[in-house]
Amino acid sequence: MAPDRVSTQASSRTLGIMTRSLPFPGVASPGTLPSARFALHLQGVADAVVGPWFTYWRIPMLSLTLLALAGSLTAVPADTTYNKVTLPSTVEVAGQSLVLNGVALRKKSIFKVYVAGLYLPAKSNDPDAVLADDTHRQLVMQFLRNVGADKMCEAWDEALEKNTPDASEELKAQFVTLCGYMEDIEKEQQFVFTYVAGTGTEVKVAGVVKGTIKGKDFADALFKAWIGPNPGPGTGFRDDLMGIKN
């Protein structure tokens, strides 16, 4: 017998034995199918068996991937709603993100006057440290009722007298300028005071920028109206802005 014929017969016998020994029912004999069709037939059997195992492995791996992706995302703090006033969790001042440190309600007798929000570079419970730092800060006042400009001027004068009794003539003149920026404010309108370190305090009334008053001394005297030793709205108001729980 020629060597090639012996080799072919041996290969056929070996393949037949392997086929019969496969634990897959329905696998045809190589003698009954051309080689290409037989290969596809075996592939189909393999897919039928391996497929479920691949799916079983793929689902938990996909879940782990999604969990890893979720863990890598930075959670965005939610906005804060207080007395029906919603304030954003962060604001941007001169290219820096400030966080909402606390919110407080200003009441006069039984009347709700405004909700205030204090924004700082980082959360702080120490008003003295906030005033000492020469960093950006912002205070937002959203009104819950109409307030006249004259009432606001009285509040600024009182704040300066109680918290900065040794105010210089220049500082007093700056508070006169602040009073000149005031207008009658209506419910749902805002005052926004933004101190930019090294520049001054921008005063925005009902969405309109009225001007910028220079100097950290003015900014400190102004912010003492809310977080100073004798805040006009009271120490509880100050503690709320500073996130202090009593």
Coordinates of N, CA and C in Angstrom, one line a residue, residues 19 22-29 38 41-42 45:
T19 N -14.5 11.7 16.4 CA -15.8 12.2 16.3 C -16.8 11.4 17.1
L22 N -16.7 12.3 20.8 CA -17.1 13.6 21.2 C -18.4 13.5 22.0
P23 N -18.6 14.2 23.1 CA -19.8 14.1 23.9 C -20.9 15.0 23.4
F24 N -21.0 15.2 22.1 CA -22.0 16.1 21.5 C -22.9 15.3 20.6
P25 N -24.1 15.1 21.0 CA -25.0 14.3 20.1 C -25.2 15.1 18.8
G26 N -25.5 14.3 17.8 CA -25.8 14.9 16.5 C -24.6 15.3 15.6
V27 N -23.4 15.0 16.1 CA -22.2 15.3 15.2 C -22.1 14.3 14.1
A28 N -22.1 14.7 12.9 CA -22.0 13.8 11.8 C -20.7 13.2 11.6
S29 N -20.6 12.1 11.0 CA -19.3 11.5 10.6 C -18.7 12.2 9.5
F38 N -18.1 19.8 7.5 CA -17.9 19.1 8.8 C -17.3 20.1 9.8
H41 N -20.0 22.3 11.0 CA -20.9 21.5 11.9 C -20.3 21.4 13.3
L42 N -19.0 21.1 13.4 CA -18.4 21.1 14.7 C -18.4 22.5 15.4
V45 N -21.8 23.0 17.0 CA -21.9 22.3 18.2 C -21.1 23.0 19.3

